[in-house]
CSV table of C-alpha atoms in Angstrom, one decimal:
chain,number,residue,atom,x,y,z
A,3,MET,CA,0.0,0.0,0.0
A,4,ASN,CA,1.0,3.6,-0.7
A,5,PRO,CA,-0.8,5.7,1.9
A,6,ALA,CA,-0.7,9.4,2.1
A,7,ILE,CA,-1.6,11.5,5.1
A,8,VAL,CA,-4.1,14.3,4.5
A,9,ILE,CA,-4.4,17.2,7.0
A,10,PRO,CA,-6.9,20.1,6.5
A,11,THR,CA,-5.7,23.1,8.3
A,12,TYR,CA,-8.0,26.2,8.9
A,13,TRP,CA,-6.6,29.7,9.4
A,14,THR,CA,-8.2,33.0,10.3
A,15,ALA,CA,-7.6,36.5,11.6
A,16,ASP,CA,-10.7,36.4,13.8
A,17,LEU,CA,-11.7,33.4,15.9
A,18,SER,CA,-15.1,34.9,16.8
A,19,ALA,CA,-16.3,35.2,13.2
A,20,VAL,CA,-19.7,33.6,12.7
A,21,GLY,CA,-19.6,30.7,10.2
A,22,SER,CA,-15.9,30.0,10.7
A,23,TYR,CA,-14.7,26.4,10.8
A,24,ASP,CA,-14.5,24.6,14.1
A,25,HIS,CA,-10.7,24.2,14.2
A,26,THR,CA,-9.2,27.5,13.1
A,27,THR,CA,-5.8,28.9,13.9
A,28,LEU,CA,-4.9,32.6,14.2
A,29,VAL,CA,-2.3,33.7,11.6
A,30,ASP,CA,-0.3,35.3,14.3
A,31,SER,CA,-0.5,32.3,16.7
A,32,GLU,CA,2.8,31.7,18.5
A,33,HIS,CA,2.1,27.9,18.9
A,34,PRO,CA,-0.1,26.8,15.9
A,35,ASP,CA,-1.8,23.4,16.2
A,36,LEU,CA,-0.3,22.4,12.8
A,37,ALA,CA,3.2,22.6,14.1
A,38,ARG,CA,2.4,20.4,17.1
A,39,CYS,CA,0.6,17.9,14.8
A,40,LEU,CA,3.5,17.6,12.4
A,41,ASP,CA,6.0,17.4,15.3
A,42,SER,CA,4.2,14.3,16.4
A,43,LEU,CA,4.2,12.8,12.9
A,44,ASP,CA,8.0,12.9,12.7
A,45,GLN,CA,8.2,9.7,14.7
A,46,VAL,CA,5.9,7.8,12.4
A,47,LYS,CA,7.2,4.9,10.3
A,48,GLY,CA,6.5,4.7,6.6
A,49,VAL,CA,5.4,8.3,5.8
A,50,MET,CA,5.5,8.8,2.1
A,51,ARG,CA,3.6,12.0,1.5
A,52,THR,CA,1.7,14.5,3.6
A,53,PHE,CA,-0.9,16.7,1.9
A,54,ILE,CA,-1.6,19.9,3.9
A,55,LEU,CA,-4.8,21.5,2.7
A,56,LEU,CA,-4.7,25.2,3.5
A,57,VAL,CA,-8.1,26.8,4.1
A,58,ALA,CA,-8.1,30.6,4.7
A,59,PRO,CA,-10.2,33.5,3.6
A,60,PRO,CA,-8.7,35.8,0.9
A,61,GLY,CA,-7.5,38.5,3.2
A,62,VAL,CA,-5.6,36.0,5.3
A,63,GLU,CA,-4.5,33.5,2.7
A,64,GLU,CA,-1.1,35.1,2.0
A,65,ALA,CA,-0.1,35.3,5.6
A,66,ALA,CA,-1.4,31.8,6.4
A,67,ARG,CA,0.5,30.4,3.4
A,68,ALA,CA,3.7,31.9,4.7
A,69,ARG,CA,3.2,30.3,8.1
A,70,VAL,CA,2.2,26.9,6.8
A,71,ASP,CA,5.1,26.8,4.3
A,72,GLU,CA,7.5,27.7,7.2
A,73,ILE,CA,6.1,25.0,9.4
A,74,ALA,CA,6.1,22.4,6.7
A,75,ALA,CA,9.6,23.1,5.7
A,76,THR,CA,10.9,22.0,9.1
A,77,HIS,CA,9.5,18.5,8.5
A,78,PRO,CA,11.3,17.1,5.4
A,79,HIS,CA,10.8,13.5,6.6
A,80,LEU,CA,7.0,14.0,6.0
A,81,ASN,CA,7.5,14.9,2.3
A,82,PRO,CA,4.9,17.7,2.8
A,83,LEU,CA,3.0,19.4,0.0
A,84,VAL,CA,0.9,22.5,0.8
A,85,ILE,CA,-2.3,22.6,-1.2
A,86,GLY,CA,-3.6,26.2,-1.4
A,87,ARG,CA,-5.7,28.0,-3.9
A,88,GLU,CA,-3.0,27.8,-6.7
A,89,GLU,CA,-2.4,24.1,-6.3
A,90,ALA,CA,-6.2,23.3,-6.1
A,91,ARG,CA,-7.1,25.3,-9.2
A,92,PRO,CA,-6.0,22.8,-11.8
A,93,ILE,CA,-7.7,20.0,-10.0
A,94,GLN,CA,-10.9,22.0,-9.8
A,95,ASN,CA,-10.6,22.8,-13.6
A,96,ALA,CA,-10.2,19.1,-14.3
A,97,VAL,CA,-13.4,18.3,-12.3
A,98,VAL,CA,-15.3,20.9,-14.3
A,99,ASN,CA,-14.1,19.4,-17.5
A,100,CYS,CA,-15.3,15.9,-16.3
A,101,ALA,CA,-18.6,17.2,-15.0
A,102,PRO,CA,-19.4,20.7,-16.4
A,103,ARG,CA,-22.9,20.9,-15.0
A,104,LEU,CA,-22.4,20.1,-11.4
A,105,SER,CA,-24.0,22.5,-9.0
A,106,GLY,CA,-21.8,24.3,-6.5
A,107,GLU,CA,-18.2,23.9,-5.5
A,108,THR,CA,-17.8,20.1,-5.1
A,109,VAL,CA,-14.0,20.0,-4.8
A,110,GLY,CA,-12.0,22.8,-3.4
A,111,LEU,CA,-11.0,24.7,-0.3
A,112,ARG,CA,-14.4,25.9,0.9
A,113,GLY,CA,-16.9,23.6,2.7
A,114,TYR,CA,-16.0,20.5,4.7
A,115,GLY,CA,-17.1,18.0,2.0
A,116,ALA,CA,-15.4,19.8,-0.8
A,117,ILE,CA,-12.1,20.0,1.2
A,118,ARG,CA,-12.2,16.3,1.9
A,119,ASN,CA,-12.8,15.6,-1.8
A,120,LEU,CA,-9.8,17.7,-2.7
A,121,GLY,CA,-7.7,15.5,-0.3
A,122,LEU,CA,-8.9,12.4,-2.1
A,123,LEU,CA,-8.1,13.8,-5.5
A,124,CYS,CA,-4.6,14.8,-4.4
A,125,CYS,CA,-4.1,11.2,-3.4
A,126,ALA,CA,-5.4,10.0,-6.8
A,127,VAL,CA,-3.1,12.4,-8.7
A,128,PHE,CA,0.0,11.1,-6.9
A,129,GLY,CA,-1.2,7.5,-7.1
A,130,HIS,CA,-1.7,6.9,-3.4
A,131,ASP,CA,-4.1,4.0,-2.8
A,132,VAL,CA,-5.0,5.0,0.8
A,133,ALA,CA,-6.0,8.4,2.1
A,134,VAL,CA,-5.3,8.7,5.9
A,135,PHE,CA,-7.0,11.8,7.3
A,136,LEU,CA,-5.7,13.6,10.4
A,137,ASP,CA,-6.8,16.9,11.9
A,138,ASP,CA,-4.3,19.6,12.8
A,139,ASP,CA,-5.6,19.8,16.4
A,140,GLU,CA,-4.6,16.2,17.0
A,141,VAL,CA,-1.3,14.5,18.1
A,142,VAL,CA,-0.1,11.1,16.9
A,143,LEU,CA,0.7,8.9,19.9
A,144,ASN,CA,3.3,6.5,18.6
A,145,ASP,CA,5.4,5.5,15.6
A,146,GLN,CA,2.8,2.8,14.5
A,147,PHE,CA,0.2,5.4,13.4
A,148,LEU,CA,0.4,4.4,9.7
A,149,ILE,CA,0.7,0.7,10.4
A,150,ASP,CA,-2.4,0.9,12.4
A,151,ALA,CA,-4.1,3.1,9.8
A,152,VAL,CA,-3.7,0.4,7.1
A,153,TYR,CA,-4.3,-2.6,9.3
A,154,GLY,CA,-7.0,-4.7,7.7
A,155,LEU,CA,-7.6,-2.5,4.7
A,156,GLY,CA,-8.1,-4.6,1.5
A,157,GLN,CA,-8.8,-7.7,3.6
A,158,MET,CA,-12.1,-9.5,4.2
A,159,THR,CA,-13.9,-10.2,7.4
A,160,LYS,CA,-15.0,-13.7,8.3
A,161,GLN,CA,-18.4,-12.8,6.9
A,162,ASN,CA,-16.7,-12.2,3.6
A,163,LEU,CA,-17.2,-8.4,3.8
A,164,PRO,CA,-14.4,-6.1,2.4
A,165,VAL,CA,-12.7,-3.6,4.6
A,166,VAL,CA,-12.3,-0.6,2.4
A,167,ALA,CA,-12.7,2.2,4.9
A,168,LYS,CA,-12.2,2.4,8.6
A,169,THR,CA,-12.0,4.8,11.5
A,170,GLY,CA,-10.1,4.9,14.7
A,171,TYR,CA,-11.0,7.3,17.5
A,172,TRP,CA,-9.6,10.0,19.7
A,173,VAL,CA,-8.9,10.5,23.4
A,174,ASP,CA,-8.7,13.8,25.2
A,175,LYS,CA,-5.8,15.1,27.3
A,176,ASP,CA,-7.1,13.0,30.3
A,177,GLY,CA,-7.2,9.8,28.2
A,178,ASN,CA,-11.0,9.9,28.1
A,179,TYR,CA,-12.6,8.4,24.9
A,180,LEU,CA,-16.3,9.0,25.8
A,181,SER,CA,-18.4,12.0,24.8
A,182,LYS,CA,-18.8,14.4,27.7
A,183,GLY,CA,-21.6,16.4,26.2
A,184,ASN,CA,-22.9,19.2,28.3
A,185,PRO,CA,-23.3,17.6,31.8
A,186,SER,CA,-24.9,19.4,34.7
A,187,PRO,CA,-23.2,19.7,38.0
A,188,THR,CA,-25.0,16.6,39.2
A,189,GLY,CA,-23.8,14.6,36.2
A,190,LYS,CA,-27.3,14.3,34.8
A,191,LYS,CA,-28.6,15.4,31.4
A,192,THR,CA,-29.2,19.1,31.3
A,193,TRP,CA,-32.8,20.4,31.0
A,194,GLU,CA,-32.0,22.4,27.9
A,195,ASP,CA,-30.4,19.4,26.1
A,196,ARG,CA,-33.0,16.8,27.0
A,197,TYR,CA,-34.0,16.4,23.4
A,198,TRP,CA,-30.7,17.0,21.8
A,199,ASN,CA,-28.0,15.1,23.5
A,200,LYS,CA,-26.0,12.4,21.7
A,201,THR,CA,-23.8,11.6,24.8
A,202,GLU,CA,-25.7,8.7,26.3
A,203,ASP,CA,-26.4,6.8,23.1
A,204,PHE,CA,-23.0,7.5,21.6
A,205,ASN,CA,-21.2,6.3,24.7
A,206,THR,CA,-23.3,3.1,24.8
A,207,TRP,CA,-22.2,2.3,21.3
A,208,MET,CA,-18.6,3.3,21.9
A,209,ARG,CA,-18.3,1.1,25.0
A,210,HIS,CA,-19.4,-1.8,23.1
A,211,ALA,CA,-17.1,-1.1,20.1
A,212,LEU,CA,-14.1,-0.9,22.4
A,213,ALA,CA,-15.0,-4.1,24.2
A,214,THR,CA,-15.4,-6.3,21.1
A,215,THR,CA,-13.1,-7.5,18.4
A,216,ARG,CA,-10.4,-5.2,17.0
A,217,ILE,CA,-12.3,-4.6,13.7
A,218,SER,CA,-16.1,-4.3,13.9
A,219,ARG,CA,-18.7,-2.6,11.8
A,220,SER,CA,-18.9,1.1,12.7
A,221,ASN,CA,-21.8,3.5,13.3
A,222,THR,CA,-19.5,6.4,13.5
A,223,MET,CA,-16.6,8.1,11.7
A,224,TYR,CA,-13.9,10.2,13.2
A,225,GLY,CA,-12.8,12.7,10.5
A,226,GLY,CA,-9.5,13.2,12.2
A,227,CYS,CA,-8.7,9.5,12.4
A,228,MET,CA,-9.9,7.7,9.3
A,229,SER,CA,-8.3,5.8,6.4
A,230,ILE,CA,-10.0,5.2,3.1
A,231,HIS,CA,-8.8,2.7,0.5
A,232,ALA,CA,-9.0,3.6,-3.2
A,233,GLU,CA,-11.5,0.8,-3.6
A,234,ALA,CA,-13.9,3.1,-1.7
A,235,PHE,CA,-12.7,6.6,-2.5
A,236,SER,CA,-12.6,5.9,-6.3
A,237,ARG,CA,-16.3,5.0,-6.2
A,238,VAL,CA,-17.7,7.3,-3.5
A,239,GLY,CA,-16.9,10.9,-2.7
A,240,PHE,CA,-17.8,13.1,0.3
A,241,ASP,CA,-20.9,15.2,0.1
A,242,PRO,CA,-20.1,18.8,-0.7
A,243,TYR,CA,-23.6,20.0,0.1
A,244,ILE,CA,-23.8,19.1,3.8
A,245,SER,CA,-23.2,21.9,6.3
A,246,ARG,CA,-21.0,19.9,8.7
A,247,GLY,CA,-20.6,16.2,9.8
A,248,GLU,CA,-19.2,15.2,6.4
A,249,ASP,CA,-17.2,12.4,8.0
A,250,LEU,CA,-20.2,10.5,9.5
A,251,ASP,CA,-22.2,11.3,6.3
A,252,TYR,CA,-19.5,9.5,4.4
A,253,LEU,CA,-20.3,6.4,6.3
A,254,PHE,CA,-24.0,6.7,5.2
A,255,ASN,CA,-22.8,7.3,1.6
A,256,LEU,CA,-20.7,4.2,1.6
A,257,ARG,CA,-23.6,2.1,2.9
A,258,LEU,CA,-25.8,3.5,0.1
A,259,TYR,CA,-23.3,2.0,-2.4
A,260,GLY,CA,-23.0,-1.3,-0.6
A,261,MET,CA,-19.8,-0.7,1.4
A,262,ASP,CA,-19.1,-0.1,5.1
A,263,VAL,CA,-16.9,1.7,7.5
A,264,TRP,CA,-15.2,-0.4,10.1
A,265,PHE,CA,-14.1,0.6,13.6
A,266,ASP,CA,-10.5,-0.2,14.7
A,267,ASN,CA,-10.4,-0.1,18.5
A,268,LYS,CA,-6.6,-0.2,18.6
A,269,TRP,CA,-6.1,2.9,16.5
A,270,ARG,CA,-6.4,6.3,18.2
A,271,VAL,CA,-5.0,9.8,18.4
A,272,LEU,CA,-4.9,12.5,21.0
A,273,HIS,CA,-7.5,15.3,20.3
A,274,LEU,CA,-6.8,18.8,21.7
A,275,PRO,CA,-9.6,20.9,20.3
A,276,PRO,CA,-10.2,24.6,20.7
A,277,THR,CA,-13.2,26.0,22.4
A,278,THR,CA,-16.3,26.2,20.2
A,279,PRO,CA,-16.6,29.9,19.3
A,280,ASP,CA,-20.3,30.1,18.7
A,281,PRO,CA,-22.5,27.2,20.1
A,282,ALA,CA,-25.7,28.7,18.7
A,283,ASN,CA,-24.3,28.9,15.2
A,284,ARG,CA,-23.1,25.3,15.6
A,285,PHE,CA,-26.5,24.2,16.7
A,286,ARG,CA,-28.0,25.9,13.6
A,287,GLN,CA,-25.5,24.1,11.4
A,288,ASN,CA,-26.4,20.8,13.0
A,289,ALA,CA,-30.1,21.4,12.5
A,290,TYR,CA,-29.4,22.0,8.8
A,291,ARG,CA,-27.2,18.9,8.8
A,292,TRP,CA,-29.7,16.4,10.2
A,293,MET,CA,-32.7,17.8,8.3
A,294,TYR,CA,-30.6,17.5,5.1
A,295,GLU,CA,-29.3,14.1,6.1
A,296,ARG,CA,-32.8,12.7,6.6
A,297,GLU,CA,-34.1,14.1,3.4
A,298,LYS,CA,-31.1,12.8,1.4
A,299,LEU,CA,-31.3,9.3,2.7
A,300,GLY,CA,-35.1,9.3,2.1
A,301,HIS,CA,-34.5,10.4,-1.5
A,302,ALA,CA,-31.8,7.8,-2.0
A,303,GLY,CA,-33.9,5.1,-0.5
A,304,ALA,CA,-36.3,5.4,-3.4
A,305,LYS,CA,-33.6,4.5,-5.9
A,306,ILE,CA,-33.7,0.8,-6.9
A,307,ASP,CA,-29.9,0.7,-7.4
A,308,LEU,CA,-29.0,1.9,-3.9
A,309,LYS,CA,-29.1,0.3,-0.5
A,310,GLN,CA,-31.4,1.7,2.1
A,311,VAL,CA,-29.9,3.4,5.1
A,312,THR,CA,-32.5,3.7,7.9
A,313,ALA,CA,-32.6,5.2,11.3
A,314,GLN,CA,-33.2,1.8,12.8
A,315,SER,CA,-30.0,0.4,11.3
A,316,LEU,CA,-28.1,3.2,13.0
A,317,MET,CA,-29.3,2.7,16.6
A,318,PRO,CA,-28.4,3.6,19.2
A,319,TYR,CA,-26.4,6.4,17.6
A,320,PRO,CA,-26.9,8.3,15.4
A,321,GLY,CA,-30.3,6.9,14.4
A,322,LYS,CA,-32.3,9.1,16.7
A,323,PHE,CA,-31.3,12.1,14.7
A,324,LEU,CA,-33.0,10.6,11.6
A,325,THR,CA,-36.4,9.9,13.0
A,326,ALA,CA,-39.7,11.6,12.5
A,327,ASP,CA,-39.2,13.5,15.8
A,328,LEU,CA,-36.3,15.5,14.4
A,329,GLU,CA,-38.1,18.8,13.7
A,330,ARG,CA,-39.9,18.8,17.0
A,331,ASN,CA,-36.7,18.1,18.9
A,332,ILE,CA,-34.9,21.0,17.1
A,333,ARG,CA,-37.6,23.4,18.2
A,334,ARG,CA,-37.8,22.0,21.7
A,335,THR,CA,-34.0,22.4,22.1
A,336,ALA,CA,-33.8,25.8,20.5
A,337,LEU,CA,-36.6,27.1,22.9
A,338,ARG,CA,-35.0,25.6,26.0
A,339,ARG,CA,-31.6,26.9,25.1
A,340,ALA,CA,-33.0,30.4,24.4
A,341,LEU,CA,-34.4,30.4,28.0
A,342,LYS,CA,-31.4,28.9,29.7
A,343,THR,CA,-28.3,30.2,27.9
A,344,ASN,CA,-26.9,33.6,27.1
A,345,ASN,CA,-27.6,33.3,23.4
A,346,HIS,CA,-31.2,34.1,23.7
A,347,LYS,CA,-31.7,35.9,20.4
A,348,GLU,CA,-29.9,33.4,18.3
A,349,TYR,CA,-31.8,30.4,19.7
A,350,PHE,CA,-35.1,32.2,19.5
A,351,GLN,CA,-34.5,32.8,15.8
A,352,ILE,CA,-33.8,29.1,15.3
A,353,PHE,CA,-37.0,28.3,17.2
A,354,ILE,CA,-39.1,30.7,15.2
A,355,ARG,CA,-37.9,30.0,11.7
A,356,GLY,CA,-34.8,27.8,11.8
A,357,VAL,CA,-36.7,24.5,11.1
A,358,ASP,CA,-38.5,25.9,8.1
A,359,GLU,CA,-35.3,27.2,6.7
A,360,ALA,CA,-33.5,23.9,7.3
A,361,ARG,CA,-36.4,22.0,5.6
A,362,LEU,CA,-36.2,24.2,2.5
A,363,ASN,CA,-32.5,23.8,2.4
A,364,ALA,CA,-32.8,20.0,2.6
A,365,GLN,CA,-35.4,19.9,-0.1
A,366,ARG,CA,-33.3,22.1,-2.4
A,367,TYR,CA,-30.1,20.1,-2.1
A,368,ALA,CA,-31.2,16.5,-1.3
A,369,ALA,CA,-30.9,15.3,-4.9
A,370,LEU,CA,-27.7,17.0,-5.7
A,371,TYR,CA,-25.3,14.6,-4.1
A,372,LEU,CA,-26.5,11.6,-6.1
A,373,ASN,CA,-26.0,13.7,-9.3
A,374,PHE,CA,-22.5,14.5,-8.1
A,375,GLN,CA,-21.9,10.8,-7.3
A,376,SER,CA,-22.8,9.8,-10.9
A,377,PHE,CA,-19.7,11.7,-12.1
A,378,TRP,CA,-17.3,11.0,-9.2
A,379,PRO,CA,-15.8,7.6,-10.4
A,380,ASN,CA,-14.9,9.1,-13.8
A,381,ILE,CA,-13.4,12.2,-12.1
A,382,VAL,CA,-11.1,10.0,-10.0
A,383,ALA,CA,-10.2,7.7,-12.9
A,384,THR,CA,-9.3,10.8,-15.1
A,385,LEU,CA,-7.1,12.3,-12.5
A,386,TRP,CA,-5.4,9.1,-11.3
A,387,GLU,CA,-1.6,9.4,-11.6
A,388,SER,CA,-1.9,12.4,-13.9
A,389,ARG,CA,1.7,13.3,-14.4
A,390,PRO,CA,1.1,16.9,-15.6
A,391,LEU,CA,-1.0,17.6,-12.5
A,392,GLU,CA,1.5,15.9,-10.3
A,393,GLU,CA,4.4,17.9,-11.6
A,394,TYR,CA,2.4,21.2,-11.4
A,395,ILE,CA,1.3,20.6,-7.8
A,396,TYR,CA,4.7,19.4,-6.6
A,397,GLU,CA,6.5,22.4,-8.2
A,398,ARG,CA,4.2,24.9,-6.4
A,399,GLY,CA,3.2,23.0,-3.3
A,400,CYS,CA,6.5,21.8,-2.1
A,401,PRO,CA,8.0,24.4,0.4
A,402,GLU,CA,10.9,26.1,-1.2
A,403,PRO,CA,13.6,24.8,1.1
A,404,LEU,CA,12.6,21.2,0.3
A,405,ARG,CA,12.5,21.5,-3.5
A,406,GLY,CA,14.9,19.0,-4.9
A,407,VAL,CA,15.2,17.2,-1.6
A,408,ASN,CA,12.0,15.1,-1.7
A,409,PRO,CA,13.0,11.6,-2.9
A,410,TYR,CA,9.6,10.8,-4.3
A,411,THR,CA,8.6,13.5,-6.7
A,412,SER,CA,6.5,11.2,-8.8
A,413,SER,CA,4.3,8.1,-8.4
A,414,ALA,CA,6.6,6.1,-10.6
A,415,GLU,CA,9.6,6.6,-8.3
A,416,ARG,CA,7.9,5.5,-5.1
A,417,PRO,CA,8.6,2.1,-3.5
A,418,SER,CA,5.6,-0.2,-3.9
A,419,GLU,CA,5.5,-1.4,-0.2
A,420,PRO,CA,6.5,1.4,2.1
A,421,ILE,CA,4.4,0.0,5.0
A,422,PRO,CA,5.7,-3.0,7.0
A,423,PRO,CA,3.6,-6.1,7.1
A,424,VAL,CA,0.7,-5.9,9.6
A,425,GLY,CA,0.3,-9.6,10.3
A,426,GLU,CA,-1.4,-12.6,8.8
A,427,PRO,CA,-4.7,-12.2,6.8
A,428,ASP,CA,-6.7,-13.6,9.8
A,429,GLY,CA,-5.6,-10.5,11.8
A,430,VAL,CA,-8.9,-9.0,10.6
A,431,VAL,CA,-11.4,-10.6,12.9
A,432,GLU,CA,-15.1,-10.9,12.4
A,433,ALA,CA,-17.5,-8.1,13.2
A,434,SER,CA,-19.2,-8.2,16.6
A,435,GLU,CA,-22.2,-10.5,16.6
A,436,ALA,CA,-24.1,-7.7,18.5
A,437,LEU,CA,-23.7,-5.4,15.4
A,438,ASP,CA,-25.7,-5.9,12.2
A,439,VAL,CA,-23.1,-6.6,9.5
A,440,SER,CA,-25.4,-7.0,6.5
A,441,SER,CA,-24.5,-4.6,3.7
A,442,ASN,CA,-28.0,-3.4,3.1
A,443,ALA,CA,-28.7,-2.1,6.6
């Protein structure tokens, strides 16, 4: 296997800006998260290429690029390529040529799904058959990170199901792997989050996944600790039309097309996230996300060539966010938070008109992903090991001090087996009997 590490990194001049991404770094930060992340990767065995996807608004882009280039240049072992607007442009142009009538920006540096798709296509251009995603606010815990990332990929479970995508998980600075949610001083569910709290259901699922076999069928996806084989990413892309949660959504998309995400309970990273700048805005985005998700899955379920993905098949988490109670629970939560938190106005606005707006948004975009998907396999095939694109991106994306130093400037020059063996084929154990492993769930 020839895995590449893909790290989206988000930069800004104002952390309080509404609509900004969750994990943004100030351009004048003395200790940027990306530097800490790359420092931890220096210990990792078998690193062939690291794509750093630079996301920054126009007024900040130049300063952010200077910082990221400077950080990347101190890590030659990682063979870093910085993908900014200039490097992304020819890939975007190639996508337009393959699919000229697609709606919106499906691949690029704006929007969670489009950014992930750009990472997948960078892997395709350079001929990497595994994309390993890591977030810049995470730290790799040992030198086996890539070995664990590819463990089991390309193999079959004992139920004869292919492992083409998998997720690890993260722990916090205290070693905790469970969701803390918004607990009250008594440890009980807070009044304002009674109808909008994933903590209990997620933790029930998580405890089981960690107690069973190493590889089991997953109901969740950690965007900062996931590996996707070309068998999956050449057929299914991320949804560029979803407001957030594109990682978990990718699990749904794979199931629609007859594939699964698998949970590896031995693969983990340390997560050191910043404080959420605007919880009301995040709740609004989540309302849009789940309304859209339910509408999209319902639309896809009517297609005879796709598998059905139901709320019941995703219990205990995240199925409850896809039930008929979703709209009522959004309103209940918005009203309760308006009364109990300091963001009174923002939550009242969501209560009064947020659900209607989210419903219209869902109806408008629900069919667009399947249209995008009809073009995606051809897009990947067209860009796979494209030598002109590879040379263009390398020439501009490689930090100047490292140009001419990187030993693998092209896919043809890479060794075919950079990752050490991970054990016998029976190292991939069967999925837990307590989890449904049918491909049409």
